[in-house]
Amino acid sequence: MHNGKEYADKSLKEALLAFSQGKKVLVLTEYDDGSMNIDNMEKYFTENTTFFVEVPAIENPEFAKALADMVETGKRQRPVPELKDLPEDEPEEDLDEEPEKKSVDVEEHADPGKACPPPAEAGRQDGRKRGRSSGGQYR
């Protein structure tokens, strides 16, 4: 009991009803990490709070007509091509089939006596990558 008042666990419906009747309602939130938080329900329901409640849709014939007119106008301005006017599709590649391999004459393109230079991103001779610190500034 706190200041002559006691709080009891209630369902959401009962809590909202009590809040709407002007009673103080506390909200206990339990988080995945095991921590908890208690807030006054007033924190969630202030004067500048807007509530959106699901309601049955009401058919608006003016909107439906305006939408249909826009669609029709768009079709006249940019007609949809007939299927016969569309270009033929290119045949798709068979992904299971191996691509045709071209043969390369190694003797023509490379001198076996010369080694290929390492790629630009290769490490230095001491094994470290280029542009990377040795970590010495952290010692």
Coordinates of C-alpha atoms in Angstrom, one line a residue:
M1 CA 0.0 0.0 0.0
H2 CA 1.3 3.4 -0.9
N3 CA -0.2 6.6 0.5
G4 CA -3.4 4.7 1.3
K5 CA -3.7 3.5 -2.3
E6 CA -3.2 0.0 -3.7
Y7 CA -2.7 -1.2 -7.3
A8 CA -4.0 -4.5 -8.7
D9 CA -3.1 -6.3 -11.9
K10 CA -5.9 -5.7 -14.4
S11 CA -6.6 -6.5 -18.1
L12 CA -6.0 -3.9 -20.7
K13 CA -9.7 -3.4 -21.2
E14 CA -10.2 -2.8 -17.4
A15 CA -7.1 -0.5 -17.2
L16 CA -8.4 1.6 -20.1
L17 CA -11.9 1.8 -18.5
A18 CA -10.3 2.9 -15.2
F19 CA -8.2 5.4 -17.0
S20 CA -11.2 6.8 -18.8
Q21 CA -12.9 7.2 -15.4
G22 CA -10.0 9.4 -14.2
K23 CA -8.2 6.8 -12.1
K24 CA -4.4 6.6 -11.9
V25 CA -3.2 3.6 -14.0
L26 CA 0.4 2.4 -14.0
V27 CA 1.9 0.4 -16.9
L28 CA 4.6 -2.3 -16.1
T29 CA 6.7 -3.2 -19.1
E30 CA 9.0 -6.3 -18.9
Y31 CA 11.9 -6.4 -21.4
D32 CA 13.7 -9.4 -22.9
D33 CA 16.8 -8.7 -20.9
G34 CA 14.8 -9.1 -17.7
S35 CA 14.6 -5.4 -16.8
M36 CA 11.3 -3.7 -16.0
N37 CA 9.9 -0.2 -16.3
I38 CA 6.8 1.4 -14.7
D39 CA 5.2 4.4 -16.2
N40 CA 2.1 6.3 -15.6
M41 CA -0.5 5.6 -18.3
E42 CA -0.8 9.4 -18.7
K43 CA 2.6 9.4 -20.4
Y44 CA 1.0 7.5 -23.3
F45 CA -2.2 9.5 -23.5
T46 CA -1.4 13.2 -23.7
E47 CA -3.5 16.0 -25.1
N48 CA -1.5 16.0 -28.4
T49 CA -1.9 12.2 -28.9
T50 CA -4.0 11.1 -31.9
F51 CA -5.8 7.8 -31.9
F52 CA -6.5 5.8 -35.0
V53 CA -9.1 3.0 -34.7
E54 CA -10.0 0.4 -37.3
V55 CA -13.5 1.1 -38.7
P56 CA -15.5 -0.4 -41.6
A57 CA -14.6 1.2 -44.9
I58 CA -17.2 3.5 -46.4
E59 CA -17.5 3.5 -50.2
N60 CA -17.0 7.0 -51.7
P61 CA -18.5 7.0 -55.2
E62 CA -16.9 10.3 -56.0
F63 CA -13.4 9.0 -55.3
A64 CA -14.1 5.8 -57.2
K65 CA -15.2 7.7 -60.3
A66 CA -12.3 10.2 -60.1
L67 CA -9.9 7.2 -59.8
A68 CA -11.5 5.5 -62.8
D69 CA -11.3 8.8 -64.8
M70 CA -7.6 9.2 -64.0
V71 CA -6.9 5.6 -65.1
E72 CA -8.8 6.0 -68.4
T73 CA -7.1 9.4 -69.1
G74 CA -3.7 7.7 -68.5
K75 CA -4.6 4.9 -70.9
R76 CA -5.5 7.4 -73.6
Q77 CA -2.3 9.4 -73.1
R78 CA -0.1 6.4 -73.1
P79 CA -1.9 3.4 -74.6
V80 CA -1.0 -0.1 -73.4
P81 CA 0.6 -2.0 -76.3
E82 CA -1.2 -5.1 -77.6
L83 CA 0.5 -8.4 -77.1
K84 CA 1.1 -8.8 -80.8
D85 CA 3.1 -5.4 -80.8
L86 CA 5.6 -6.5 -78.2
P87 CA 9.0 -7.7 -79.3
E88 CA 9.9 -11.3 -79.1
D89 CA 11.7 -12.5 -76.0
E90 CA 15.4 -13.5 -76.4
P91 CA 15.9 -17.2 -75.7
E92 CA 17.1 -17.6 -72.1
E93 CA 20.5 -19.1 -71.4
D94 CA 20.4 -22.7 -70.0
L95 CA 22.2 -22.2 -66.6
D96 CA 22.9 -26.0 -66.4
E97 CA 24.8 -25.9 -69.7
E98 CA 28.5 -25.1 -69.4
P99 CA 29.6 -21.9 -71.3
E100 CA 31.7 -22.4 -74.3
K101 CA 35.4 -22.3 -73.4
K102 CA 37.9 -20.5 -75.6
S103 CA 41.4 -22.0 -75.9
V104 CA 44.4 -19.7 -75.3
D105 CA 47.8 -20.4 -76.5
V106 CA 50.0 -19.7 -73.5
E107 CA 53.2 -19.5 -75.4
E108 CA 51.8 -16.7 -77.5
H109 CA 50.7 -14.5 -74.6
A110 CA 53.2 -15.0 -71.8
D111 CA 56.9 -15.3 -71.5
P112 CA 57.5 -18.3 -69.2
G113 CA 60.8 -16.8 -68.0
K114 CA 59.1 -13.8 -66.5
A115 CA 56.9 -14.0 -63.4
C116 CA 53.6 -12.2 -63.3
P117 CA 53.6 -9.1 -61.1
P118 CA 51.4 -9.5 -57.9
P119 CA 48.0 -7.8 -57.9
A120 CA 47.9 -4.2 -56.6
E121 CA 46.1 -5.3 -53.4
A122 CA 48.8 -7.9 -52.5
G123 CA 50.8 -7.4 -49.3
R124 CA 54.3 -6.1 -48.9
Q125 CA 57.3 -8.4 -48.7
D126 CA 57.1 -8.4 -44.9
G127 CA 53.6 -9.9 -45.1
R128 CA 51.7 -6.8 -44.1
K129 CA 49.0 -5.2 -46.2
R130 CA 49.7 -1.9 -47.8
G131 CA 48.3 1.2 -46.1
R132 CA 47.7 -0.6 -42.9
S133 CA 49.3 0.3 -39.6
S134 CA 51.5 -2.1 -37.8
G135 CA 49.7 -1.1 -34.6
G136 CA 52.8 0.5 -33.2
Q137 CA 50.9 3.7 -32.3
Y138 CA 48.7 1.7 -29.9
R139 CA 51.6 0.4 -27.8

